Backbone as ProteinMPNN parsed JSONL, in Angstrom:
{"seq_chain_A": "XXXXXXXXXXXXXXXXXXXXXXXXXXXXXXXXXXXXXXXXXXXXXXXXXXXXXXXXXXXXXXXXXXXXXXXXXXXXXXXXXXXXXXXXXXXXXXXXXXXXXXXXXXXXXXXXXXXXXXXXXXXXXXXXXXXXXXXXXXXXXXXXXXXXXXXXXXXXXXXXXXXXXXXXXXXXXXXXXXXXXXXXXXXXXXXXXXXXXX", "coords_chain_A": {"N_chain_A": [[45.02, 32.031, 74.893], [45.863, 32.404, 78.384], [44.691, 34.538, 80.851], [46.89, 34.618, 82.902], [49.282, 34.379, 81.47], [48.927, 36.47, 79.3], [49.842, 38.575, 81.192], [51.892, 38.322, 81.774], [53.015, 38.201, 79.406], [52.659, 41.125, 79.09], [54.513, 42.311, 80.682], [56.661, 42.105, 79.87], [56.338, 43.405, 77.405], [55.729, 46.162, 77.894], [58.32, 46.806, 79.772], [60.491, 49.491, 80.805], [59.961, 51.796, 80.009], [57.795, 54.761, 80.571], [55.721, 53.599, 81.228], [53.247, 52.566, 84.223], [52.479, 49.274, 85.334], [49.963, 47.973, 87.022], [48.868, 45.111, 88.576], [46.251, 42.696, 89.395], [44.671, 39.89, 90.931], [41.241, 39.285, 90.286], [39.085, 40.914, 92.289], [36.505, 40.124, 94.465], [35.071, 42.333, 96.026], [36.211, 44.613, 94.786], [35.402, 44.602, 92.043], [32.724, 43.222, 91.294], [30.816, 42.695, 89.43], [32.683, 41.447, 87.456], [34.106, 39.7, 88.765], [31.822, 37.488, 88.922], [31.282, 37.138, 86.716], [34.395, 35.826, 86.05], [34.038, 33.692, 88.286], [33.236, 31.072, 86.911], [35.349, 30.386, 85.782], [38.726, 27.727, 85.753], [41.141, 27.248, 87.967], [43.417, 27.791, 86.507], [42.543, 29.474, 84.808], [41.689, 31.786, 86.059], [40.815, 35.401, 86.388], [42.589, 38.727, 85.407], [42.88, 41.703, 86.545], [44.289, 44.646, 85.007], [46.471, 47.609, 85.546], [46.954, 50.51, 83.868], [49.571, 52.817, 83.268], [50.225, 55.775, 82.496], [52.44, 58.768, 82.301], [52.496, 61.886, 80.975], [55.688, 64.39, 80.034], [55.44, 68.185, 81.255], [55.15, 70.787, 79.098], [56.808, 73.452, 79.001], [54.623, 76.051, 80.924], [52.356, 75.131, 81.401], [48.895, 74.683, 81.988], [46.892, 72.903, 85.184], [44.508, 72.661, 83.612], [44.465, 72.281, 80.774], [45.895, 70.298, 80.409], [45.708, 66.928, 78.733], [43.488, 64.812, 79.669], [43.11, 61.028, 80.078], [41.412, 58.124, 80.091], [41.288, 54.991, 79.744], [39.186, 51.507, 79.095], [39.525, 48.592, 78.851], [38.117, 45.955, 76.905], [39.214, 42.446, 77.964], [38.253, 39.796, 77.247], [39.096, 36.966, 77.337], [38.466, 34.368, 76.438], [35.232, 33.135, 75.002], [32.66, 31.679, 75.437], [30.149, 32.334, 75.902], [28.959, 31.633, 77.993], [26.635, 30.309, 80.185], [24.569, 30.811, 78.355], [25.022, 29.83, 76.002], [26.997, 29.68, 73.21], [26.216, 28.723, 69.596], [25.907, 26.514, 66.84], [28.516, 27.283, 65.695], [29.422, 29.754, 66.562], [31.139, 29.972, 68.459], [33.576, 29.411, 67.309], [37.011, 31.833, 66.822], [36.444, 33.094, 69.274], [38.371, 33.518, 70.827], [39.36, 36.042, 70.23], [38.014, 37.893, 71.484], [39.379, 39.808, 73.179], [40.141, 41.335, 72.307], [39.445, 44.524, 72.179], [41.384, 44.798, 75.0], [43.561, 44.52, 73.973], [44.259, 46.179, 72.292], [44.375, 48.502, 73.741], [46.317, 48.149, 75.229], [48.173, 47.922, 73.691], [47.906, 50.776, 72.611], [49.012, 51.625, 74.794], [52.005, 51.082, 74.659], [52.852, 52.67, 72.645], [52.772, 54.976, 73.542], [55.053, 54.678, 74.956], [56.949, 54.094, 73.634], [57.07, 56.539, 72.418], [56.43, 58.919, 73.952], [55.393, 61.0, 74.351], [54.244, 64.553, 75.647], [52.118, 66.255, 77.849], [49.897, 65.144, 78.7], [48.18, 62.571, 80.613], [47.428, 59.219, 80.889], [45.544, 56.385, 81.634], [44.887, 53.488, 81.639], [42.57, 50.539, 82.337], [42.627, 47.209, 82.632], [40.146, 44.111, 82.193], [41.197, 41.18, 82.118], [39.325, 38.578, 81.729], [38.167, 34.64, 81.331], [35.075, 33.609, 79.858], [33.673, 31.272, 81.294], [32.029, 27.807, 81.629], [30.623, 26.149, 84.202], [30.454, 24.139, 87.036], [30.074, 26.447, 89.299], [29.817, 28.795, 87.371], [28.312, 32.059, 86.593], [24.736, 32.41, 86.139], [21.77, 33.376, 84.048], [19.133, 35.435, 85.123], [20.097, 36.314, 87.676], [20.799, 38.179, 90.976], [23.355, 40.893, 90.889], [25.368, 42.938, 92.83], [26.331, 45.996, 92.085], [29.739, 47.911, 91.872], [29.285, 50.44, 92.164], [26.761, 50.327, 93.348], [24.759, 49.433, 92.137], [21.864, 47.781, 91.407], [22.265, 44.479, 89.559], [20.933, 42.687, 87.073], [21.254, 39.802, 85.655], [20.314, 38.767, 82.607], [20.984, 37.671, 80.333], [23.892, 35.696, 80.029], [25.857, 35.635, 77.92], [26.784, 38.546, 77.668], [28.483, 39.445, 78.618], [30.647, 41.106, 79.024], [30.202, 43.8, 79.146], [29.398, 43.442, 81.681], [32.122, 42.929, 82.975], [33.292, 45.115, 82.09], [32.356, 47.767, 83.549], [32.086, 47.916, 86.182], [34.884, 48.417, 85.549], [34.933, 50.943, 84.74], [33.315, 52.511, 86.461], [35.022, 52.454, 88.878], [36.866, 54.314, 87.359], [35.853, 56.584, 86.892], [35.576, 57.643, 90.061], [37.897, 57.949, 90.263], [38.627, 59.938, 89.111], [36.637, 62.07, 90.18], [38.443, 63.739, 91.672], [38.71, 66.32, 90.566], [40.438, 66.413, 88.199], [40.281, 68.26, 84.847], [39.27, 68.38, 81.432], [38.796, 65.63, 80.59], [38.5, 62.346, 79.113], [36.52, 59.524, 78.479], [37.356, 56.312, 77.691], [35.527, 53.403, 76.202], [36.744, 50.598, 74.866], [35.963, 47.831, 72.96], [35.639, 44.775, 71.061], [34.867, 45.217, 68.908], [34.202, 48.155, 68.773], [34.153, 51.609, 69.643], [33.347, 53.55, 72.342], [33.037, 56.688, 73.373], [33.383, 58.763, 76.403], [32.999, 62.181, 77.598], [33.721, 64.231, 80.298]], "CA_chain_A": [[45.583, 32.537, 76.24], [44.982, 32.63, 79.552], [45.658, 35.593, 81.477], [48.439, 34.992, 83.409], [50.642, 34.523, 80.122], [49.137, 37.865, 79.112], [50.134, 39.605, 82.077], [53.729, 37.396, 81.329], [53.77, 39.102, 78.181], [52.487, 42.766, 78.972], [55.153, 42.785, 81.415], [57.931, 41.984, 79.101], [56.256, 44.63, 76.447], [55.312, 47.893, 78.629], [58.714, 47.322, 79.969], [61.559, 49.878, 80.176], [59.532, 53.205, 79.911], [57.496, 55.463, 81.51], [54.357, 53.095, 82.124], [53.442, 51.971, 85.446], [51.785, 48.511, 85.258], [49.852, 46.874, 88.075], [47.943, 43.96, 87.933], [45.518, 41.915, 90.661], [43.186, 39.081, 90.859], [39.786, 39.75, 89.884], [38.445, 41.129, 93.572], [34.926, 40.166, 94.345], [34.663, 43.416, 96.481], [36.148, 45.981, 94.005], [35.258, 44.532, 90.383], [31.582, 42.451, 91.932], [30.287, 42.029, 88.05], [33.56, 40.64, 86.717], [33.823, 38.719, 89.583], [30.998, 36.939, 88.596], [31.962, 36.206, 85.528], [35.057, 35.269, 86.404], [34.196, 32.882, 89.012], [32.841, 30.195, 86.464], [36.928, 29.67, 85.332], [39.508, 27.031, 87.001], [41.743, 28.441, 88.863], [44.06, 27.965, 85.245], [42.224, 30.477, 83.107], [41.678, 32.807, 86.736], [40.881, 36.545, 85.936], [43.061, 39.158, 86.429], [42.487, 43.291, 86.293], [45.644, 45.667, 84.68], [45.85, 49.055, 85.537], [48.226, 50.954, 83.205], [48.999, 54.245, 83.865], [51.048, 56.839, 81.779], [52.172, 60.658, 82.69], [53.414, 62.542, 80.261], [56.193, 65.374, 81.063], [54.469, 69.272, 80.765], [55.782, 71.792, 78.022], [56.604, 74.976, 79.82], [54.462, 76.798, 81.968], [51.112, 74.659, 80.722], [47.857, 74.529, 83.385], [45.981, 72.044, 84.655], [43.183, 72.809, 82.3], [45.178, 72.446, 79.396], [46.32, 69.021, 80.181], [44.226, 66.459, 78.394], [43.214, 63.711, 80.857], [42.483, 60.095, 79.213], [41.144, 56.981, 80.544], [40.865, 53.861, 78.627], [38.759, 50.733, 79.566], [39.26, 47.408, 77.498], [37.292, 44.138, 77.278], [39.882, 41.437, 77.626], [37.365, 38.643, 77.53], [40.323, 35.764, 77.094], [37.347, 33.403, 75.742], [34.045, 33.682, 75.559], [31.697, 30.494, 75.116], [28.739, 32.661, 75.967], [28.337, 31.015, 79.622], [24.935, 29.249, 80.245], [23.77, 31.376, 77.182], [25.816, 29.065, 75.071], [27.196, 30.15, 71.494], [25.999, 27.435, 68.919], [25.996, 26.765, 65.81], [29.891, 27.458, 65.242], [29.511, 30.908, 66.615], [32.167, 30.732, 69.738], [34.934, 30.342, 66.944], [37.298, 32.824, 66.907], [35.866, 34.22, 70.21], [39.609, 34.269, 71.54], [39.149, 37.711, 69.596], [36.941, 38.96, 71.951], [40.117, 40.3, 73.775], [41.073, 42.876, 70.997], [40.116, 45.851, 73.182], [42.222, 45.005, 75.813], [44.866, 44.49, 73.486], [43.978, 47.805, 71.146], [44.231, 49.801, 74.436], [47.691, 47.638, 75.586], [49.12, 48.64, 72.464], [48.598, 51.914, 72.758], [50.405, 51.814, 75.753], [53.079, 50.194, 74.127], [52.929, 53.507, 71.855], [53.222, 56.146, 74.574], [55.979, 53.978, 75.802], [57.902, 54.498, 72.606], [57.123, 58.196, 71.9], [56.28, 59.346, 74.97], [53.991, 62.422, 73.851], [53.775, 65.464, 76.303], [50.958, 67.06, 78.372], [48.674, 64.302, 78.399], [48.164, 61.408, 81.132], [46.447, 58.285, 80.187], [45.331, 55.619, 82.558], [44.041, 52.106, 81.075], [42.297, 49.334, 83.612], [41.728, 46.166, 81.35], [39.647, 43.108, 82.654], [41.078, 39.702, 81.514], [38.279, 37.224, 81.806], [37.164, 34.09, 80.842], [33.829, 33.496, 80.263], [33.673, 29.786, 81.257], [30.646, 27.071, 81.756], [30.797, 25.361, 85.271], [29.433, 24.268, 88.594], [30.392, 27.901, 89.645], [29.502, 29.612, 86.824], [26.696, 32.523, 86.696], [23.644, 32.12, 85.387], [20.831, 34.299, 84.167], [18.278, 35.611, 86.307], [21.071, 36.114, 89.119], [21.209, 39.785, 90.442], [24.61, 40.861, 91.41], [25.264, 44.652, 93.431], [27.734, 46.185, 91.127], [30.582, 48.464, 92.552], [28.799, 51.666, 92.157], [26.191, 49.88, 94.469], [23.382, 49.66, 91.504], [21.846, 45.844, 91.521], [22.118, 44.157, 88.123], [19.549, 41.388, 86.692], [21.311, 38.97, 84.415], [19.104, 38.213, 81.744], [22.112, 36.852, 79.309], [25.599, 35.593, 80.253], [26.268, 36.36, 76.661], [26.77, 39.82, 77.904], [30.286, 39.024, 80.114], [31.482, 42.214, 78.032], [29.395, 44.913, 79.816], [29.695, 43.327, 83.336], [33.698, 43.29, 83.2], [34.018, 46.614, 81.846], [31.346, 48.235, 84.392], [32.804, 48.364, 87.574], [35.769, 49.416, 86.201], [34.166, 52.756, 84.697], [32.979, 53.506, 87.658], [36.292, 53.165, 89.52], [37.751, 55.205, 86.841], [35.323, 57.659, 87.5], [35.764, 58.163, 91.058], [39.243, 58.671, 90.077], [38.158, 61.77, 88.304], [36.07, 63.091, 91.089], [39.059, 65.089, 92.88], [38.74, 67.238, 89.747], [40.796, 66.472, 86.982], [39.661, 68.587, 83.537], [39.698, 67.703, 80.384], [39.064, 64.573, 80.494], [37.599, 61.446, 78.403], [36.605, 58.154, 78.818], [37.079, 55.481, 76.592], [35.524, 52.065, 76.294], [37.448, 50.078, 73.95], [35.514, 47.02, 72.883], [36.603, 44.312, 70.053], [34.57, 45.911, 67.341], [33.458, 49.345, 68.752], [34.888, 52.516, 70.632], [32.546, 54.159, 72.84], [33.981, 58.194, 74.344], [32.218, 59.876, 77.332], [33.595, 63.621, 77.883], [33.051, 64.85, 81.158]], "C_chain_A": [[45.49, 33.033, 76.966], [45.777, 33.975, 80.371], [46.95, 35.506, 82.557], [49.379, 34.904, 82.117], [49.846, 35.561, 79.417], [49.777, 38.687, 80.033], [51.461, 39.232, 82.026], [54.457, 38.695, 80.48], [53.966, 40.717, 78.174], [53.423, 42.881, 80.047], [56.577, 42.842, 80.55], [57.866, 43.745, 77.821], [56.199, 45.618, 76.649], [57.053, 47.608, 79.853], [59.694, 48.474, 80.148], [61.219, 51.507, 80.001], [58.8, 53.695, 80.909], [55.852, 54.766, 81.992], [54.501, 52.44, 83.19], [52.12, 50.795, 85.109], [51.624, 47.681, 86.562], [48.61, 45.879, 88.329], [47.249, 42.988, 89.191], [44.415, 40.776, 90.344], [42.146, 39.545, 90.753], [39.125, 39.689, 91.782], [37.143, 40.85, 93.538], [34.452, 41.696, 95.015], [34.86, 44.967, 95.621], [35.529, 45.442, 92.86], [33.979, 43.317, 91.003], [31.105, 41.598, 90.252], [31.382, 41.353, 87.248], [33.892, 39.597, 87.638], [32.898, 37.569, 89.223], [30.677, 36.38, 87.667], [32.957, 35.625, 85.66], [35.362, 33.633, 86.87], [33.902, 31.049, 87.97], [34.601, 29.461, 85.851], [37.305, 28.469, 86.206], [40.434, 27.763, 87.176], [43.449, 28.423, 87.524], [44.001, 29.396, 84.889], [41.104, 31.869, 84.775], [42.371, 33.909, 86.0], [41.94, 37.472, 86.051], [42.605, 40.741, 85.876], [43.504, 44.332, 86.281], [45.236, 46.631, 84.683], [47.445, 49.541, 85.261], [48.578, 52.586, 83.68], [50.808, 55.66, 82.874], [51.188, 58.529, 82.203], [53.278, 61.234, 82.13], [54.092, 63.583, 80.816], [55.22, 66.562, 80.502], [55.753, 69.935, 80.05], [55.661, 73.274, 79.388], [55.407, 75.227, 81.355], [52.796, 76.048, 81.994], [50.398, 74.195, 81.712], [47.304, 73.131, 83.188], [44.81, 71.508, 83.634], [43.623, 72.652, 80.894], [45.611, 71.055, 79.177], [45.615, 68.115, 80.344], [44.832, 65.378, 79.745], [42.299, 62.484, 79.903], [42.268, 58.846, 80.233], [40.427, 55.783, 80.005], [40.066, 52.479, 78.978], [38.841, 49.728, 78.694], [38.649, 46.187, 78.198], [38.428, 43.552, 76.687], [39.234, 39.713, 77.955], [38.077, 37.702, 76.571], [39.529, 34.467, 76.05], [36.557, 33.305, 75.954], [33.123, 32.535, 74.872], [30.396, 30.511, 75.148], [27.942, 32.285, 77.363], [27.057, 30.171, 79.21], [24.201, 29.358, 79.074], [24.874, 31.004, 76.034], [26.145, 29.66, 73.87], [27.378, 28.925, 71.111], [26.245, 27.827, 67.963], [27.091, 27.292, 64.929], [30.388, 29.005, 65.634], [30.79, 31.339, 67.431], [33.378, 30.087, 68.631], [35.429, 31.376, 67.022], [36.948, 33.718, 68.287], [37.417, 33.937, 71.251], [40.103, 35.6, 71.583], [38.725, 38.47, 70.747], [37.587, 39.668, 73.396], [40.977, 41.454, 73.603], [40.915, 44.096, 71.71], [40.64, 46.047, 74.101], [43.709, 45.14, 75.135], [45.061, 45.672, 73.237], [44.64, 48.534, 72.73], [45.645, 49.183, 75.214], [48.682, 48.224, 74.642], [49.648, 49.982, 72.393], [49.37, 52.823, 73.601], [51.558, 51.597, 75.322], [53.582, 51.405, 73.078], [53.215, 54.365, 72.471], [54.446, 56.134, 74.986], [56.894, 54.506, 74.734], [58.472, 55.658, 72.527], [56.99, 59.313, 72.279], [56.199, 60.95, 75.248], [54.203, 63.418, 75.754], [52.417, 65.628, 76.542], [50.095, 65.984, 78.379], [49.06, 62.946, 79.753], [46.923, 60.611, 80.766], [46.633, 57.245, 81.074], [44.349, 54.695, 81.981], [43.656, 50.757, 82.759], [42.037, 48.484, 82.162], [41.29, 44.976, 82.301], [40.084, 41.259, 81.724], [40.579, 38.824, 82.092], [38.078, 36.383, 81.539], [36.07, 33.816, 81.12], [33.296, 31.408, 80.052], [32.046, 28.688, 81.421], [31.363, 26.253, 82.586], [30.125, 25.296, 86.31], [29.416, 25.988, 89.12], [29.915, 29.128, 88.852], [28.175, 30.634, 87.025], [25.569, 32.378, 85.705], [22.425, 33.309, 84.919], [19.724, 34.451, 85.353], [18.77, 35.578, 87.905], [20.771, 37.93, 89.448], [22.962, 40.071, 91.911], [24.532, 42.799, 91.669], [26.744, 44.736, 92.753], [28.562, 47.33, 91.958], [30.137, 49.863, 92.825], [27.506, 51.82, 93.161], [24.171, 49.882, 93.71], [23.288, 47.929, 91.368], [21.465, 46.041, 90.306], [21.587, 42.685, 88.107], [20.101, 41.203, 85.423], [20.343, 38.487, 83.364], [19.853, 37.246, 80.483], [23.858, 36.681, 79.494], [26.299, 35.847, 79.333], [26.632, 37.882, 76.229], [27.749, 40.123, 78.592], [30.334, 40.618, 79.442], [31.006, 43.9, 78.678], [29.66, 44.577, 81.997], [31.143, 43.48, 83.77], [34.048, 44.596, 83.305], [33.278, 47.664, 82.982], [32.068, 49.382, 85.652], [34.275, 49.25, 87.283], [35.86, 51.028, 85.738], [34.02, 53.264, 85.452], [34.309, 53.61, 88.834], [37.129, 53.836, 88.891], [36.868, 56.479, 87.022], [34.836, 58.502, 89.068], [37.298, 58.356, 91.083], [39.847, 60.154, 89.718], [37.765, 62.71, 89.061], [37.194, 63.823, 91.5], [39.657, 66.523, 91.684], [39.359, 67.682, 88.91], [39.803, 67.238, 85.477], [39.713, 68.195, 82.845], [40.098, 66.396, 80.676], [38.051, 63.46, 79.916], [37.793, 60.08, 78.876], [36.732, 57.395, 77.683], [36.901, 53.907, 76.71], [35.895, 51.422, 75.294], [36.559, 47.856, 73.907], [36.11, 46.365, 71.949], [36.006, 44.882, 68.665], [34.196, 47.184, 67.842], [34.329, 50.022, 69.976], [33.479, 52.948, 71.166], [33.497, 55.311, 73.543], [32.927, 58.746, 74.819], [33.391, 60.865, 77.424], [33.073, 64.085, 79.051], [33.426, 66.534, 81.583]], "O_chain_A": [[45.077, 34.188, 76.858], [46.969, 34.272, 80.454], [47.764, 36.391, 82.821], [50.325, 35.691, 82.096], [50.394, 35.504, 78.316], [50.343, 39.657, 79.531], [52.234, 40.139, 82.333], [55.396, 39.488, 80.554], [54.837, 41.404, 77.64], [53.107, 43.919, 80.628], [57.427, 43.711, 80.744], [58.676, 44.628, 77.541], [56.562, 46.383, 75.756], [56.964, 48.288, 80.876], [59.969, 48.599, 78.955], [62.113, 52.343, 79.876], [58.96, 53.276, 82.056], [55.062, 55.241, 82.808], [55.511, 51.771, 83.409], [51.014, 51.178, 84.727], [52.477, 46.989, 87.119], [47.437, 46.217, 88.176], [48.096, 42.571, 89.981], [43.463, 40.907, 89.574], [42.104, 40.623, 91.346], [38.809, 38.653, 92.367], [36.509, 41.299, 92.583], [33.463, 42.222, 94.503], [34.169, 45.985, 95.662], [34.704, 46.318, 92.603], [34.561, 42.248, 91.19], [31.072, 40.394, 89.998], [30.992, 40.65, 86.315], [33.949, 38.471, 87.144], [33.49, 36.492, 89.284], [29.977, 35.372, 87.57], [32.73, 34.448, 85.378], [36.134, 32.772, 86.448], [34.385, 30.009, 88.417], [34.84, 28.28, 85.602], [36.605, 28.105, 87.151], [40.599, 28.85, 86.621], [44.445, 29.076, 87.833], [44.894, 30.227, 84.722], [40.128, 32.566, 84.499], [43.442, 33.944, 85.395], [42.573, 37.133, 87.051], [42.007, 40.85, 84.805], [43.716, 44.954, 87.323], [44.161, 46.987, 84.202], [48.514, 49.301, 85.823], [47.846, 53.319, 84.346], [51.996, 55.961, 82.99], [50.254, 59.313, 82.369], [54.466, 61.222, 82.452], [53.652, 64.024, 81.878], [54.394, 66.336, 79.618], [56.944, 69.734, 80.289], [54.847, 73.741, 80.185], [55.456, 74.682, 82.458], [52.024, 76.616, 82.767], [50.919, 73.354, 82.445], [47.164, 72.418, 82.194], [44.443, 70.44, 83.145], [42.899, 73.0, 79.961], [45.719, 70.585, 78.044], [44.93, 67.933, 81.352], [45.869, 65.221, 80.389], [41.275, 62.699, 79.254], [43.063, 58.709, 81.164], [39.21, 55.661, 79.867], [41.041, 52.041, 79.588], [38.215, 49.889, 77.647], [38.639, 45.682, 79.321], [38.812, 43.751, 75.535], [39.675, 38.807, 78.662], [37.828, 37.593, 75.371], [40.062, 33.849, 75.128], [36.371, 33.289, 77.171], [32.935, 32.631, 73.659], [29.585, 29.649, 74.809], [26.785, 32.528, 77.707], [26.709, 29.596, 78.178], [23.414, 28.507, 78.657], [25.448, 31.833, 75.327], [25.201, 30.342, 73.471], [28.133, 28.096, 71.621], [26.672, 28.955, 67.719], [26.904, 27.676, 63.775], [31.439, 29.479, 65.204], [31.393, 32.409, 67.345], [34.464, 30.277, 69.178], [34.634, 32.274, 67.3], [37.179, 34.927, 68.316], [37.354, 34.231, 72.444], [40.837, 36.184, 72.381], [39.093, 39.632, 70.922], [36.927, 40.006, 74.378], [41.847, 42.119, 74.166], [41.903, 44.791, 71.948], [40.691, 47.212, 74.494], [44.705, 45.688, 75.608], [45.929, 46.32, 73.82], [45.636, 49.22, 72.498], [46.091, 50.047, 75.969], [49.724, 48.842, 74.861], [50.786, 50.428, 72.247], [49.965, 53.895, 73.496], [52.343, 52.277, 75.983], [54.704, 51.219, 72.605], [54.235, 54.876, 72.01], [55.043, 57.147, 75.352], [57.629, 55.438, 75.06], [59.661, 55.977, 72.533], [57.179, 60.383, 71.7], [56.731, 61.738, 76.03], [54.271, 62.807, 76.821], [51.562, 65.276, 75.729], [49.205, 66.325, 77.6], [50.187, 62.451, 79.761], [45.808, 61.029, 80.455], [47.796, 57.029, 81.416], [43.166, 54.999, 81.831], [44.312, 50.391, 83.733], [41.529, 48.831, 81.096], [42.049, 44.787, 83.252], [39.395, 40.526, 81.014], [41.182, 38.194, 82.961], [37.072, 36.704, 80.907], [35.717, 33.699, 82.294], [32.844, 30.694, 79.157], [30.981, 29.27, 81.218], [32.391, 25.673, 82.237], [29.293, 26.141, 86.64], [28.301, 26.502, 89.213], [29.655, 30.216, 89.365], [27.135, 30.195, 87.516], [25.743, 32.238, 84.495], [22.315, 34.219, 85.741], [19.56, 33.673, 86.293], [18.233, 35.114, 88.911], [20.583, 38.775, 88.572], [23.33, 39.683, 93.019], [23.929, 43.644, 91.008], [27.759, 44.041, 92.792], [27.883, 47.735, 92.901], [30.67, 50.444, 93.77], [27.158, 52.879, 93.684], [23.068, 50.111, 94.205], [24.191, 47.097, 91.27], [20.801, 46.951, 89.81], [21.787, 41.786, 88.924], [19.854, 41.845, 84.402], [19.555, 37.607, 83.709], [19.315, 36.318, 79.878], [24.76, 37.437, 79.132], [27.419, 36.299, 79.573], [26.752, 38.363, 75.102], [27.795, 41.196, 79.195], [29.339, 41.14, 79.944], [31.648, 44.936, 78.508], [29.935, 45.232, 83.003], [31.408, 44.084, 84.809], [34.759, 45.164, 84.134], [34.062, 48.586, 83.21], [32.348, 50.556, 85.898], [34.786, 50.139, 87.965], [36.542, 51.957, 86.17], [34.388, 54.433, 85.561], [34.535, 54.612, 89.512], [38.177, 54.132, 89.466], [37.496, 57.48, 87.367], [34.112, 59.485, 89.232], [37.814, 58.962, 92.023], [40.783, 60.935, 89.889], [38.145, 63.879, 88.984], [36.789, 64.948, 91.794], [40.561, 67.344, 91.84], [39.293, 68.858, 88.554], [38.73, 66.728, 85.152], [40.336, 67.148, 83.019], [41.232, 65.992, 80.936], [36.855, 63.586, 80.183], [38.761, 59.573, 79.442], [36.211, 57.811, 76.648], [37.784, 53.179, 77.165], [35.113, 51.73, 74.395], [36.73, 46.968, 74.742], [37.166, 46.89, 71.596], [36.604, 44.951, 67.591], [33.496, 47.592, 66.915], [34.94, 49.461, 70.886], [32.495, 52.714, 70.464], [34.516, 55.006, 74.163], [31.905, 59.134, 74.251], [34.562, 60.496, 77.347], [31.888, 64.412, 78.986], [32.753, 67.121, 82.43]]}, "name": "protein", "num_of_chains": 1, "seq": "XXXXXXXXXXXXXXXXXXXXXXXXXXXXXXXXXXXXXXXXXXXXXXXXXXXXXXXXXXXXXXXXXXXXXXXXXXXXXXXXXXXXXXXXXXXXXXXXXXXXXXXXXXXXXXXXXXXXXXXXXXXXXXXXXXXXXXXXXXXXXXXXXXXXXXXXXXXXXXXXXXXXXXXXXXXXXXXXXXXXXXXXXXXXXXXXXXXXXX"}
């Protein structure tokens, strides 16, 4: 499923509740590492960055320090060929599932929409990008400057998950800098969840 179809699906599934959805193309200035992975894709398969937000109601006189804040970053590689470090020997089969981290985050927001829990704010950022091969695709030994200003040397184009999630994590960290306490970040990959606590 290409990013535009995923976006259409999410708009239907997450409508009519308390979840806000904002989607935009992968912007090279805001998300340079995701953009380098996306640049090998055709126009039909251009990537999208999706932001989801849920703000639960507050029970009674709950203070800001008691409010739970959760940031979820979902890996949504819609298809992973491995890029120029091509997956071989049948290892490319089922790589349409490399978007399951982002799908899990979207599913969590669907549950929030249905249950409407109180005393919690949840933000999600999903990177739906295809790791393709083409004349504009990124290659090993490229050096890209991330959103945080850190230079990243590509050593393997099949490490695209880290590339697309790094700038989203940096952006989430920037949003927390205004002093939210009780904040957790979760990076959701296809087979792994990483939890970071502020």
